[in-house]
Short mmCIF file of C-alpha atoms in Angstrom, two decimals:
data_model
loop_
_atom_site.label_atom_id
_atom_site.label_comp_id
_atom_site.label_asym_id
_atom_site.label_seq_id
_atom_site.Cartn_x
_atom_site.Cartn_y
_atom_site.Cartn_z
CA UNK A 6 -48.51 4.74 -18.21
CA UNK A 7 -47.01 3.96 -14.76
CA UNK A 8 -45.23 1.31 -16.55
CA UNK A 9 -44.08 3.56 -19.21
CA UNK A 10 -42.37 5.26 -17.27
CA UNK A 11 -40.58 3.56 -14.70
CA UNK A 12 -38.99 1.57 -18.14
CA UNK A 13 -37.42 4.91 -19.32
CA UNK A 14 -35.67 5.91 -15.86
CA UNK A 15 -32.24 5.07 -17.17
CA UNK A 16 -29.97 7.69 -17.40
CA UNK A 17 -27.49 7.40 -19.83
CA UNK A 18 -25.24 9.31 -18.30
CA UNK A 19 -25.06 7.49 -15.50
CA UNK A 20 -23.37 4.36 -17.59
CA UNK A 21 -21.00 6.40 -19.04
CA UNK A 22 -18.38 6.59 -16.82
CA UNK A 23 -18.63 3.04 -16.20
CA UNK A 24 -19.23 1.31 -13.05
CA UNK A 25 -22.43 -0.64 -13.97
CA UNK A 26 -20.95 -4.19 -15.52
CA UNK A 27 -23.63 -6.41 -17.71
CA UNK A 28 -23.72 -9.77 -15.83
CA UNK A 29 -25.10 -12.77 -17.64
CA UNK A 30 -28.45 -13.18 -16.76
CA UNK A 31 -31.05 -10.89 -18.84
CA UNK A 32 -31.46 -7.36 -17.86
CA UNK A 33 -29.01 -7.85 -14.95
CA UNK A 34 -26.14 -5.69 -13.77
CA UNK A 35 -23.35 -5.58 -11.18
CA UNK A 36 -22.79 -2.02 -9.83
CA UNK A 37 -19.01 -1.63 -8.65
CA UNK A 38 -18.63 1.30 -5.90
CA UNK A 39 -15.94 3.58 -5.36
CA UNK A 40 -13.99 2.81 -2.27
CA UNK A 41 -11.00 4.78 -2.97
CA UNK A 42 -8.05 2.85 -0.24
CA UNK A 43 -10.89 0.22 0.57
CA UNK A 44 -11.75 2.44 3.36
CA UNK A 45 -15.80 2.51 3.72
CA UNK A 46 -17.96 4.52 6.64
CA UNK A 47 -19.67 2.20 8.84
CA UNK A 48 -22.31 4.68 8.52
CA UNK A 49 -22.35 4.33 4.33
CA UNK A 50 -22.46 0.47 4.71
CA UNK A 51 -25.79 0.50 6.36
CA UNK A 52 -26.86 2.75 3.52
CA UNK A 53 -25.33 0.18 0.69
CA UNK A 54 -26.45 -2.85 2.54
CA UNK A 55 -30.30 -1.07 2.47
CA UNK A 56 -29.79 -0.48 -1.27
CA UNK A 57 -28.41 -4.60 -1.68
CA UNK A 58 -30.96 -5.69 0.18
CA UNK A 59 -33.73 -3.63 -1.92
CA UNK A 60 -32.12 -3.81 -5.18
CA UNK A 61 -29.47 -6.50 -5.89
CA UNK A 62 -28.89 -10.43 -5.23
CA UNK A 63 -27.85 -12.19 -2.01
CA UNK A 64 -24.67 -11.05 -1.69
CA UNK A 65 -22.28 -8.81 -2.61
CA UNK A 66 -19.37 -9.31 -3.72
CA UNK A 67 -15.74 -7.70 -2.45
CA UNK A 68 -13.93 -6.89 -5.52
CA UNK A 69 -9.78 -7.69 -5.40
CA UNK A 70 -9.27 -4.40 -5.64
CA UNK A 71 -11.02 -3.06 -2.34
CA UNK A 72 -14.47 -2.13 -3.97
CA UNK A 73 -18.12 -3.55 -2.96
CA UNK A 74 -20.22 -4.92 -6.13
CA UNK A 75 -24.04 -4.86 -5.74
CA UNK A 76 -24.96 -8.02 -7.64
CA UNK A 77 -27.98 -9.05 -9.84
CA UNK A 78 -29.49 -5.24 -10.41
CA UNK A 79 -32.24 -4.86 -13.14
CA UNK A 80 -30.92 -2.18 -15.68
CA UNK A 81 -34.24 -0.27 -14.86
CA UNK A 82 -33.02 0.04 -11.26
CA UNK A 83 -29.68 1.56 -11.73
CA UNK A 84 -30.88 4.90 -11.65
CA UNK A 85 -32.59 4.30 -8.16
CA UNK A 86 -29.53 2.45 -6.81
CA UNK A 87 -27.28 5.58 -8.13
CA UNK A 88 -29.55 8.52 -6.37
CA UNK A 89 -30.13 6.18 -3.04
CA UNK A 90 -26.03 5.32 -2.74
CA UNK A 91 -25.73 9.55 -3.38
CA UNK A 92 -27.74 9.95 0.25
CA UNK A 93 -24.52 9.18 1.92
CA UNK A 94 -22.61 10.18 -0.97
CA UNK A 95 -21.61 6.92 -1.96
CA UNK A 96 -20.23 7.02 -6.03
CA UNK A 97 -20.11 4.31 -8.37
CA UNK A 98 -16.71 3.33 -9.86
CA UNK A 99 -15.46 3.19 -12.77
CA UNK A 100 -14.79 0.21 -15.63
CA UNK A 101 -13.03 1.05 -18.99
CA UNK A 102 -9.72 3.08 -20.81
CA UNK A 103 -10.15 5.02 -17.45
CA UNK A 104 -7.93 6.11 -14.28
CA UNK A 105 -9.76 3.29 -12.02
CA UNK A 106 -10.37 3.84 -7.92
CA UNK A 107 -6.74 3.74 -6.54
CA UNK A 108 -6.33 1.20 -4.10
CA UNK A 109 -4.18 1.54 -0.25
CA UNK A 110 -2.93 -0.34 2.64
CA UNK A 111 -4.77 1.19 5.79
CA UNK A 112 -1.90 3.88 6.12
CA UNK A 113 -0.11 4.98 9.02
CA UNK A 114 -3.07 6.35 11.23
CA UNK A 115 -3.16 2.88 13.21
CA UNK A 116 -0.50 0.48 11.76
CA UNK A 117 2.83 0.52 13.37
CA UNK A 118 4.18 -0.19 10.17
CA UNK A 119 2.99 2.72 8.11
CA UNK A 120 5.41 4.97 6.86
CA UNK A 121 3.06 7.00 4.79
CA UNK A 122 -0.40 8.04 4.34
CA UNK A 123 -1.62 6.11 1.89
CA UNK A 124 -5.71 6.89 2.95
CA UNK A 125 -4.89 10.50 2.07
CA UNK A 126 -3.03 9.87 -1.15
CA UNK A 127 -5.71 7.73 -2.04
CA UNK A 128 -8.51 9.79 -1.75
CA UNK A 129 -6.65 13.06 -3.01
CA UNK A 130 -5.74 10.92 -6.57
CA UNK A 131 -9.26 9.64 -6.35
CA UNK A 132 -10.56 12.70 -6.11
CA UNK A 133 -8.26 14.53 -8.85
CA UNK A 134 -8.02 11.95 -11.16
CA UNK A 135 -10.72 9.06 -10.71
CA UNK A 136 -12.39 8.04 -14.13
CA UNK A 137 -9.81 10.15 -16.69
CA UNK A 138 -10.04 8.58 -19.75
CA UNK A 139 -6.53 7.47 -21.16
CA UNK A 140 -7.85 6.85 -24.92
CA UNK A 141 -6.01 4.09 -24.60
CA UNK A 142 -6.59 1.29 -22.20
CA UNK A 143 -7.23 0.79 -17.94
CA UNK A 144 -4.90 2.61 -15.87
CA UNK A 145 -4.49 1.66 -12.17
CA UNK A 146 -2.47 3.12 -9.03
CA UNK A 147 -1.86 1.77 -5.93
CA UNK A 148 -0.66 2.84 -2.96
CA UNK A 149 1.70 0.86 0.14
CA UNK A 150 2.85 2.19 3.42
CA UNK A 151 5.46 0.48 3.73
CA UNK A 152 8.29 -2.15 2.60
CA UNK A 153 5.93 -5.06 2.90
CA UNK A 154 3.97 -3.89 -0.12
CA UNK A 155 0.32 -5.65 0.95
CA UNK A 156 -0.76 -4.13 -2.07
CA UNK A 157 1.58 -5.43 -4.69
CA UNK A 158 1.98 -1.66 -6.26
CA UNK A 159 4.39 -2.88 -8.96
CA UNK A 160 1.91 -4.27 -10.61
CA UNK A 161 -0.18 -1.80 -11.17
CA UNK A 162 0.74 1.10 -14.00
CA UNK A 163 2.30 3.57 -11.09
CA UNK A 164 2.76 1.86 -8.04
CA UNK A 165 3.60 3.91 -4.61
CA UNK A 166 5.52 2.16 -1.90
CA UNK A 167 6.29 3.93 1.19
CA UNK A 168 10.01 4.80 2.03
CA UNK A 169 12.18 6.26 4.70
CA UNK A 170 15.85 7.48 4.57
CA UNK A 171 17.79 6.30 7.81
CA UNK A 172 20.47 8.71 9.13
CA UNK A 173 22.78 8.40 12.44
CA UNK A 174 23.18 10.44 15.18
CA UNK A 175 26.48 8.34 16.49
CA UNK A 176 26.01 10.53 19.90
CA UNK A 177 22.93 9.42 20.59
CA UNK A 178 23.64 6.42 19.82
CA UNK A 179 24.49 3.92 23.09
CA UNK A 180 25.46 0.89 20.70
CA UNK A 181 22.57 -1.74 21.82
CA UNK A 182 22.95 -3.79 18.60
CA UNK A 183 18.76 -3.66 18.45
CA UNK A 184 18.63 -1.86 14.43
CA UNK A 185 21.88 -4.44 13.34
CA UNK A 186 19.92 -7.60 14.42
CA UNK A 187 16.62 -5.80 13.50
CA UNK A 188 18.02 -4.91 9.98
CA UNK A 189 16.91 -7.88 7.60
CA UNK A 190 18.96 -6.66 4.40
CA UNK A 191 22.37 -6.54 5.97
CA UNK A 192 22.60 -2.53 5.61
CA UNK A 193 23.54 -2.32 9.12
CA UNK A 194 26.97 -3.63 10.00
CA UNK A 195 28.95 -3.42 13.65
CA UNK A 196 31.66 -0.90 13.11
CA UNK A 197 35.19 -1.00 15.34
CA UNK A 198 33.11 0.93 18.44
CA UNK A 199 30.18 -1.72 19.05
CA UNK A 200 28.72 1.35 17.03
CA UNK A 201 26.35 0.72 13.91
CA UNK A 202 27.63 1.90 10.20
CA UNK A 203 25.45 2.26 7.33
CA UNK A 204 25.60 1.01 3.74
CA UNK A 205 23.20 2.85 2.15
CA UNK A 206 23.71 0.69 -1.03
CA UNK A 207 21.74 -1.94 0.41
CA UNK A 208 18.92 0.11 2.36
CA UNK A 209 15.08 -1.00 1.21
CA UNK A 210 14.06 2.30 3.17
CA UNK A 211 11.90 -0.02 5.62
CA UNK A 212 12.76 1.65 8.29
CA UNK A 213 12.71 -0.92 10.74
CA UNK A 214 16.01 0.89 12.29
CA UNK A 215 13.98 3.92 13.22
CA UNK A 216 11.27 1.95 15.07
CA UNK A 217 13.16 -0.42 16.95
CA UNK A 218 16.10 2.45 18.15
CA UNK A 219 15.67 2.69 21.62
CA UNK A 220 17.44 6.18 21.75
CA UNK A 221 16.26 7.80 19.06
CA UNK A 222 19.60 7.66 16.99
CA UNK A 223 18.32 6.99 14.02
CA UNK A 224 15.88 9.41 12.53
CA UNK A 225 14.52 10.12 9.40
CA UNK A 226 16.51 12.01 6.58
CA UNK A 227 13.76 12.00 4.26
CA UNK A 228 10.07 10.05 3.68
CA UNK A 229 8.27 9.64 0.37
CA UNK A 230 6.88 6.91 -1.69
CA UNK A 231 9.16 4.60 -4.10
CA UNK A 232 7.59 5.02 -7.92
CA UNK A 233 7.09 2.06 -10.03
CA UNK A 234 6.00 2.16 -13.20
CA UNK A 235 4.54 0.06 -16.20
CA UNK A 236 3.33 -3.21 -13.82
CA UNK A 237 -0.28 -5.11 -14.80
CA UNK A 238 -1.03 -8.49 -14.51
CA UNK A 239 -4.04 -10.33 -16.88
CA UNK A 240 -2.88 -12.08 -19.54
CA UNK A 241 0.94 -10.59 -19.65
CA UNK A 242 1.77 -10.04 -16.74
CA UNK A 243 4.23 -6.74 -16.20
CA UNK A 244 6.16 -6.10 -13.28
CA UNK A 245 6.77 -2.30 -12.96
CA UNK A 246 10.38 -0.81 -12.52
CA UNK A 247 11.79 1.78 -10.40
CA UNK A 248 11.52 5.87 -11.98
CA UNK A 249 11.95 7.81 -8.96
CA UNK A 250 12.63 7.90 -5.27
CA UNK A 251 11.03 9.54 -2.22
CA UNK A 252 8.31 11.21 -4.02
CA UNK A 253 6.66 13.75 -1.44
CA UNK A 254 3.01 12.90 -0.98
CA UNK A 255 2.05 16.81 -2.28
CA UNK A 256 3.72 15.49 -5.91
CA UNK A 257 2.07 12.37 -6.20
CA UNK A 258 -0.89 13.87 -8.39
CA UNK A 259 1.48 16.11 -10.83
CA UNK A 260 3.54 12.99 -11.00
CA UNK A 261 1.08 10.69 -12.44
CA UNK A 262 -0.53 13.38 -14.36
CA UNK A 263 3.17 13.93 -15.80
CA UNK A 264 2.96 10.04 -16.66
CA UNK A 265 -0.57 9.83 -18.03
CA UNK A 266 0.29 12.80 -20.44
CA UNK A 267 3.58 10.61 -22.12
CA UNK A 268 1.13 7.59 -21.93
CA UNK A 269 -1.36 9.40 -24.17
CA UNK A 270 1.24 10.82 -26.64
CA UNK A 271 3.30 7.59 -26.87
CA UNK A 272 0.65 5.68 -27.26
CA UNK A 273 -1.07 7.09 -30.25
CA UNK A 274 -1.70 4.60 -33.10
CA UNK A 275 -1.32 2.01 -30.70
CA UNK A 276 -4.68 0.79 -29.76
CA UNK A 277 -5.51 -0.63 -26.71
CA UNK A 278 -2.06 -0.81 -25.15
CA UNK A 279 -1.26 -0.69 -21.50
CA UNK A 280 1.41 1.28 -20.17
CA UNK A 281 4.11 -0.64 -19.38
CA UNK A 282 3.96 -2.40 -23.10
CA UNK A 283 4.38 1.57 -24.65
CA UNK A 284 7.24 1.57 -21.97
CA UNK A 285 8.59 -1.71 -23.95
CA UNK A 286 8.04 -0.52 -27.34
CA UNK A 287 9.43 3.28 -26.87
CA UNK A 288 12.66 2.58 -24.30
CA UNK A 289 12.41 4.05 -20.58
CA UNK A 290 14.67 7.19 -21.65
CA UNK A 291 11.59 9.03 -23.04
CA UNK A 292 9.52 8.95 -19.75
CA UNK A 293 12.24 9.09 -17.61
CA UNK A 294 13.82 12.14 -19.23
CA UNK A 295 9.81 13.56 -19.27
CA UNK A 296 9.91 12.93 -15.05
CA UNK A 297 13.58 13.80 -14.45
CA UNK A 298 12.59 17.20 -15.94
CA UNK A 299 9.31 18.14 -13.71
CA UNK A 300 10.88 15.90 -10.60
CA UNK A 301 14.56 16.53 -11.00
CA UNK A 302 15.09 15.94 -7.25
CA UNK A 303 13.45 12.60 -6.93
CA UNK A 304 14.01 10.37 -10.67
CA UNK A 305 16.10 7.79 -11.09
CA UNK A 306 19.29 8.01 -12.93
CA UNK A 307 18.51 5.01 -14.79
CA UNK A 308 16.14 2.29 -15.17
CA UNK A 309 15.03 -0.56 -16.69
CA UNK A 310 12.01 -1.98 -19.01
CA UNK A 311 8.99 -3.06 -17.24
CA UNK A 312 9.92 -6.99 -16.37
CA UNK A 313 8.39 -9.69 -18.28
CA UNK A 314 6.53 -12.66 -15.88
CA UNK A 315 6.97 -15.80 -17.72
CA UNK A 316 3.34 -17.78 -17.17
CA UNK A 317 4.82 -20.38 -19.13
CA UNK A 318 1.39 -20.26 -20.84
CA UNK A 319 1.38 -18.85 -24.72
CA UNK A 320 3.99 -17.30 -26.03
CA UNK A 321 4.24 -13.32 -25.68
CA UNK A 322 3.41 -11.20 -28.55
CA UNK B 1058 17.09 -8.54 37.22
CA UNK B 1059 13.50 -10.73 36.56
CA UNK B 1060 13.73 -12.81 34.14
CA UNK B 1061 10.94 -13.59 31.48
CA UNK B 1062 11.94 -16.72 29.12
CA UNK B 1063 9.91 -16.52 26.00
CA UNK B 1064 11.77 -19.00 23.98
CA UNK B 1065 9.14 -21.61 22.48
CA UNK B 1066 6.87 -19.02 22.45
CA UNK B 1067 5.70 -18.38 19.02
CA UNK B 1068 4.09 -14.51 17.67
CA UNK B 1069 2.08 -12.90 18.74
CA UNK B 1070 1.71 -14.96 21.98
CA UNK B 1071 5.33 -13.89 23.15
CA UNK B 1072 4.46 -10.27 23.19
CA UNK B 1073 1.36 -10.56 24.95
CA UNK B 1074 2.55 -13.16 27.30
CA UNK B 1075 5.79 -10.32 27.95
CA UNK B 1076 3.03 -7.54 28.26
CA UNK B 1077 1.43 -9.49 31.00
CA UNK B 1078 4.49 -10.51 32.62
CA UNK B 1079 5.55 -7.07 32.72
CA UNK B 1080 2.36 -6.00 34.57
CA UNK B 1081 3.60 -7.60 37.38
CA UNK B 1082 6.91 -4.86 37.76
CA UNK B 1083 7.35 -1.43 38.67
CA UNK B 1084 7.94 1.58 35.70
CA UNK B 1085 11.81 1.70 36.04
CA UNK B 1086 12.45 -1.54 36.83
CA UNK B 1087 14.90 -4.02 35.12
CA UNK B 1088 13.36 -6.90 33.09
CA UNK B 1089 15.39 -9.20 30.95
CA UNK B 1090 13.45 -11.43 28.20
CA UNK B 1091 14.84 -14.34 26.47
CA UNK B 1092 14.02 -14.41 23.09
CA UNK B 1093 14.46 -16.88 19.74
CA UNK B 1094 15.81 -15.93 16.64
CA UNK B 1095 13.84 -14.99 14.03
CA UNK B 1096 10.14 -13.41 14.18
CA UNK B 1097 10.58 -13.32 17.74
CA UNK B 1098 13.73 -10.94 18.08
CA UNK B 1099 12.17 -9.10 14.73
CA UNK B 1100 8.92 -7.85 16.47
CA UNK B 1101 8.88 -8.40 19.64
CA UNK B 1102 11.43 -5.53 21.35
CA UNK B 1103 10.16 -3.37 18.64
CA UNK B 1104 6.35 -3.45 19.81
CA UNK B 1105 7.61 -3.32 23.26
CA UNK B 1106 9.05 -0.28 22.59
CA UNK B 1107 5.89 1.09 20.81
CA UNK B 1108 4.12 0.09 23.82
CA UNK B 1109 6.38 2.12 25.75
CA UNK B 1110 9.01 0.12 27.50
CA UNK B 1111 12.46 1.18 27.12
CA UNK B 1112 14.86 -0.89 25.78
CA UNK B 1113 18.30 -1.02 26.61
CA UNK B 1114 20.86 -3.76 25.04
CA UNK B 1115 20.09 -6.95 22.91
CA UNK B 1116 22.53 -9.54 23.12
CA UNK B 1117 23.06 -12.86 21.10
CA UNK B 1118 24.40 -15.96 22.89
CA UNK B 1119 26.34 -18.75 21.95
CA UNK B 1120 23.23 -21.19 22.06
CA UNK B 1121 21.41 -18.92 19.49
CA UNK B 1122 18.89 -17.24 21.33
CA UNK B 1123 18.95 -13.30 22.62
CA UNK B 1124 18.80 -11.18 26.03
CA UNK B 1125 16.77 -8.19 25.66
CA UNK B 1126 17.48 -6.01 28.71
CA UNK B 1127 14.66 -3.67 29.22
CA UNK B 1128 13.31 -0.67 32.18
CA UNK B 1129 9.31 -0.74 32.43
CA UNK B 1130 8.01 2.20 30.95
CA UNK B 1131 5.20 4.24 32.75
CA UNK B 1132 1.50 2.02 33.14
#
């Protein structure tokens, strides 16, 4: 009877949402865990190394994008591994047609190079919109402090990149030359006084100006994130283009809502059809209009397709 | 002024050999650090200026390499 019963602990609703991946082997399962930003509690990975050691394999593994697998769990144990992981609130992620775990640099808190808070974002789109189904296909977001990009957000459907707008104050300025030689993209020119002048035109919003000004001359007009939208990689690789600009970090949940809801009603018919090749088939107007709309201060005025990465493998569909 | 030549010196070993070579000064005094081009005159005035220090002119020569003039900040 004992037997009987420890067979039928499975809850079904535990798979549904994804999470729990069938591995080869017989009866065996890799359990993926939410790590929204890749930032786990020391304290919750003394809990999930207790539940590896008494459930899973030899090893975890660290997923490429920021999430801890459990390895080699018997099906009949994922109910246990669920309810142990919940002690220290620790969820299991998400697999599927389904907003996945959104993944982040480590911010601003302790990098110098941070220009935004990509731990919060992450964790406030994780907790809003974590495992919505798309009826469609995967849909991913990423998040990047700053003009580096560790995360590689254009290749994910809506990709956040840290920006800041650069502005003068000539008085305070004592001409030092530090933000021209510190300026990589040429933006920064000497003008007739030994004093720096701006060409905004060719600004990547890195910000480098601010942080090396001695004075303080420089300052920040305005922060946000830089949006692009419609990247993946996997078998045709997409790399996303620019739809707006400075995005405060109190809009970035309306915004991709705003974007999952054209996804869903562009998309119907379509299959299983990632964003950025809707984006190909429909024309960017449609979704830009849609954004320019609700976010009138912060879309583009124009963009462009989604960019095609030649693998030089297959021809595209 | 003291001078600190840190050309040859590759990242991150520049800053922390300037960091320890400004140990050895005063807060206020006048330290000038010879930098190379590149990485070097990228990172290193800026994380001396995170670390407090307070920068006041970088120059380029005509060899190629720069002259950041700098005041200890406080310890």
């Amino acid at each position: 009877m004992a037997e009987q019963s420890e067979k039928s602990h499975v809850d079904l609703n535990q798979l549904k949402a994804g999470g729990f991946i069938k591995e080869l082997g017989k009866d065996l399962f890799s359990v993926r865990l939410r790590v929204p930003g890749g930032r786990m509690a020391v304290s919750c990975l003394k809990k999930i190394v207790e539940v590896a050691e008494k459930y899973g394999g030899e090893f975890v593994h660290l997923s490429v994008r920021q999430s801890i697998e459990l390895v080699h769990v018997n099906f009949k144990h994922i109910g246990d591994v669920a309810e142990e992981l919940g002690m220290v609130r620790q969820k299991v992620a998400s697999c599927g047609a389904r907003v996945r775990v959104p993944v982040a640099c480590g911010g601003c808190e302790y990098n110098p190079k941070g220009l935004m808070d990509t731990q919060k974002s992450a964790l406030e789109i994780d907790a809003k919109l974590f495992g919505t189904e798309t009826g469609h296909h995967k849909f991913k977001v990423a998040f990047a402090g700053c003009s580096s990009d560790c995360p590689k957000s254009a290749t994910n459907d809506v990709g956040f990149q840290g920006a800041v707008l650069p502005v003068l104050d000539k008085d305070a300025c004592v001409g030092c030359g530090l933000c021209i030689k510190t300026c990589t993209v040429d933006a920064i020119r000497t003008g007739e006084d030994d004093k720096p002048v701006f060409a905004p035109e060719r600004c990547i919003y890195c910000g480098d100006c601010i942080k090396i000004c001695p004075t303080e001359a420089w300052k920040a007009g305005k922060r946000g994130y830089t949006v692009r939208i419609g990247g993946k990689w996997g078998r045709n690789p997409l790399v996303g283009t620019l739809f707006a600009t400075f995005l405060p970090e109190e809009k970035v949940a309306d915004f991709i809502s705003a974007v999952l809801a054209w996804y869903r009603k562009n998309s119907e018919g379509l299959g299983r059809i990632r964003l950025g090749d809707v984006i190909i088939r429909q024309g960017t107007e449609g979704l830009l209009s849609d954004l320019r709309n609700k976010f009138p201060q912060h879309a583009v005025e124009a963009t462009i397709p989604p960019q095609v990465i030649d693998t030089q493998i297959g021809k595209r569909p | 002024m003291h001078t600190v030549d840190l050309r040859g010196v590759c990242c991150p070993a520049n800053f922390v050999r300037a960091k320890l070579a400004l140990e050895e000064f005063e807060t206020g005094e006048g330290v000038r650090i010879l930098l190379d081009d590149g990485e070097a005159v990228k990172n290193v005035p800026r994380s001396l200026k995170a670390e407090g220090h307070h920068l006041v002119s970088l120059k380029e020569t005509p060899e190629g390499y720069f002259i950041l003039d700098l005041k200890k900040g406080e310890d």
